[in-house]
Amino acid sequence: MSQAPELIVDPHVNATGELRSVHKPVPHDSAERHVAGTALYVDDVFEPAGCLHVAVGGSPSAAGRIARLDLERVRAAPGVVAVATAADIPGHNDISPIGAGDDPILAGDEVVFHGQPLFIVIARDRLSARRAVGLAAIEIEETAPLLTAEAAADANAMVSPDFDIVRGDAAAGIAAAPRRLSGKLMIGGQEHFYLEGQAALAVPEEGGDMYVLTSTQHPSEVQKAVAEMLRQPLSTVTAEVRRMGGGFGGKESQAGQWAVLAALGARITGKPCKLRLDRDDDMIMTGKRHDFATFWKVGFDDEGTLLALELDFLARCGHSADLSVGVVDRTVFHADNAYYLKDIAARSRRLRTNTVSNTAFRGFGGPQGILAIEHVIDQVAHALGQDPFDVRMRNLYGPGRDVTPYGMEVFDNIAPEVMASVAERSGYRARRQEIARFNNENAFLKKGIAITPVKFGISFTTTHLNQAGALVHVYSDGSIHLNHGGTEMGQGLYVKVAQVVADEFGVDVAYVKITATTTAKVPNTSPTAASSGTDLNAMAARLAAAQIRTRLTAFAAEILEGPPEDVRFRDNHVILGNRSMPFAELVNKAYYARISLSSTGFYKTPKIHWDRETARGRPFFYFAYGAACSEVTIDTLTGELRVDRVDIVHDVGKSLNPAIDIGQIEGGFVQGMGWLTTEELVWDERGRLRTHAPSTYKIPTSSDVPAEFHVHLFDCENREGAIYGSKAVGEPPLMLAISVHSAIFDAIAGMARPEAPIPLRAPATPEAILNAIDAVRGDAVQEAYR
Ligand code: MTE
Ligand code: MOS
């Protein structure tokens, strides 16, 4: 039977009655090191003596049978120590994160996507390994690849069964509605483009043990993958990560393969082995955000109230399930965004294609669901000739209409207030008029403006993942060693947890030593994902610290001679009445008195439950909200886009660290802008990714950051018992960028007749913008230009 963790702390209140670090803009613990270049990533750590280097050989075809894999010339190449294929894997040749058995480490007989790893080369240096890869003689008996979601849907090729969330009778609702619209929205994928690519260093230890330094959001999964590949118990493998140079979901499940291949090299050669993917290989060989073909049908009335909605999400999952079950579930969970829909059918298909296996990416499928309904609302507002902001406000969740299609009450709904706040701060109404004037006066440049909301569910929808552990030591000099299961990828998790632990002991953050995440200290951890890293790990660490503090409290009462309930830890001291003692001195005395100064902590999210069979429950502990107003200018002759001004009001509850949170909001927004405007993935007819380098794949740069960019934290405590009234912040802000897509829609809609739907896909690249303009105005603009 599972035992409920004893909550010896109040999630909202600190025992000292004073918070010195929590809620303060404490700098990221590694900020200076990031800037100075002294923060160590996998590839920066001193290589152990005799370290070898691994390069990966990939499939030249997207689909077929391996007829010949001749590695003689590879083996004979200069510097090469060994080569390995699937046949050399001692244990399990699969790293599927859900145990689906469809993610081979190295392909056996069959290849399923272009670039799929077939073999590794282990050489004395990285360049020799990479050069040798090119000498392989590979013949594939090719079969016709399935490349798009729609083609896979026609072929009924799936990675897992369909999943729908349905309430009422959407089809009947649409048929009976006074007005109807339907259409198709293509939603592009996204490359993670973490600055530090996939990397791992495997060091063989005595007795067959294996140590792996890895760049992963999920050390416990890397540990498991390596152990299963080696056919060894988990206890013989240690996975460690100090930090990632970004993960964004791309290192949730997909860091495992590279760690496993480094460990395979280490096992075969008996030497330390490092594998760092080249950027092109990284882009070709690792999965991305899922792209979707989305079909929508909506019924509404003349006022713009949505009466019924049908959405069919066809997700391109790639060749395997990976995390697609959860990712696409989150798409349908978020197909309502912040809107009440009495009759809705949100249906989803997880389609198997001969492309790289798509995976987690900031928002985990949620952004695609939210984009779909926001696009539908844009079309409805356009058809009615109404201000889209009014249509949105009219359809938000509210009293008497506050239950989601999956039966969860939107108990903490602040969407109307957040929307109103951003409308006011941005001066939306006045600016809409100015924009109308501008558009009247300018033939070729057109402006658009839009406000869109975000409501994002916080918790893993896989309920068992909502748990975390921590380990805290206090050394005899009063310094504190902090460890937990969460990983640092730049999002500021480590410093937030350190703030919480410092306040538990009433000491400065400087007392707390942040240490690398390792499976040897905290076992069986969940990935740092679903934005829940702080909610989970800060509570676990706080509980660990609170246990030590409880012991120290009893001891302080003894030596300072007073009642334990009067003992306070503050200002780096322990205080009792008018007596006090430095924290370090108390700890030192406690050591001599033989008091344990180390503790673990464990936390699991309360209240959540989810029944996927009936698609009903409370999958989320709470929702995080936000809204953004974006203004854009498009050049109708070139399709060029500029984002002129962005105003954001975002809900992080009572912020644990406003500096970090504002950074997350700005970064998330710009990353979302990239997804929706410039980042375009192109595969050719043979299933080869043509955009596998920054020369052809355009991520936003500093010059794309809106010239005017205002971020405001909505002042509101989390009503649920999350740590100190805060809310998760990692993913939700990405979806604020949907306002940019809507603003582009708005600019184009201004040129169109109401009966012409606007076929604006995502990403809204210059080509996509021009195509949409062509569709609504005929070729007039193009003609004028020629
Ligand atoms: N911020 C930075 N700088 N780098 C990242 O890789 N990943 C995002 C988000 N913010 C990421 C980031 C994603 S996908 C998630 S799920 C969360 O951070 C994970 O961390 P958290 O749970 O601590 O918020
Ligand atoms: Mo984030 S996509 O949950 O790693």
mmCIF file of C-alpha atoms and ligand atoms in Angstrom, residues 217 248-249 252 360-364 528-531 731, ligand 2:
data_model
loop_
_atom_site.group_PDB
_atom_site.id
_atom_site.type_symbol
_atom_site.label_atom_id
_atom_site.label_comp_id
_atom_site.label_asym_id
_atom_site.label_seq_id
_atom_site.Cartn_x
_atom_site.Cartn_y
_atom_site.Cartn_z
ATOM 1 C CA GLN A 217 16.139 15.711 -18.503
ATOM 2 C CA PHE A 248 13.132 21.947 -24.200
ATOM 3 C CA GLY A 249 11.751 18.404 -24.141
ATOM 4 C CA GLU A 252 13.317 13.996 -22.038
ATOM 5 C CA ALA A 360 8.346 16.212 -26.199
ATOM 6 C CA PHE A 361 8.749 19.892 -26.947
ATOM 7 C CA ARG A 362 7.857 22.728 -24.573
ATOM 8 C CA GLY A 363 4.105 22.507 -24.164
ATOM 9 C CA PHE A 364 4.083 18.763 -24.927
ATOM 10 C CA THR A 528 12.142 17.193 -15.362
ATOM 11 C CA ALA A 529 9.241 18.062 -17.596
ATOM 12 C CA ALA A 530 5.612 19.114 -17.669
ATOM 13 C CA SER A 531 6.814 22.369 -16.045
ATOM 14 C CA GLU A 731 5.976 25.789 -20.755
HETATM 15 MO MO1 MOS B 2 8.970 19.795 -21.345
HETATM 16 S S1 MOS B 2 8.241 19.443 -23.236
HETATM 17 O O1 MOS B 2 7.688 18.851 -20.601
HETATM 18 O O2 MOS B 2 10.302 18.719 -21.357
#
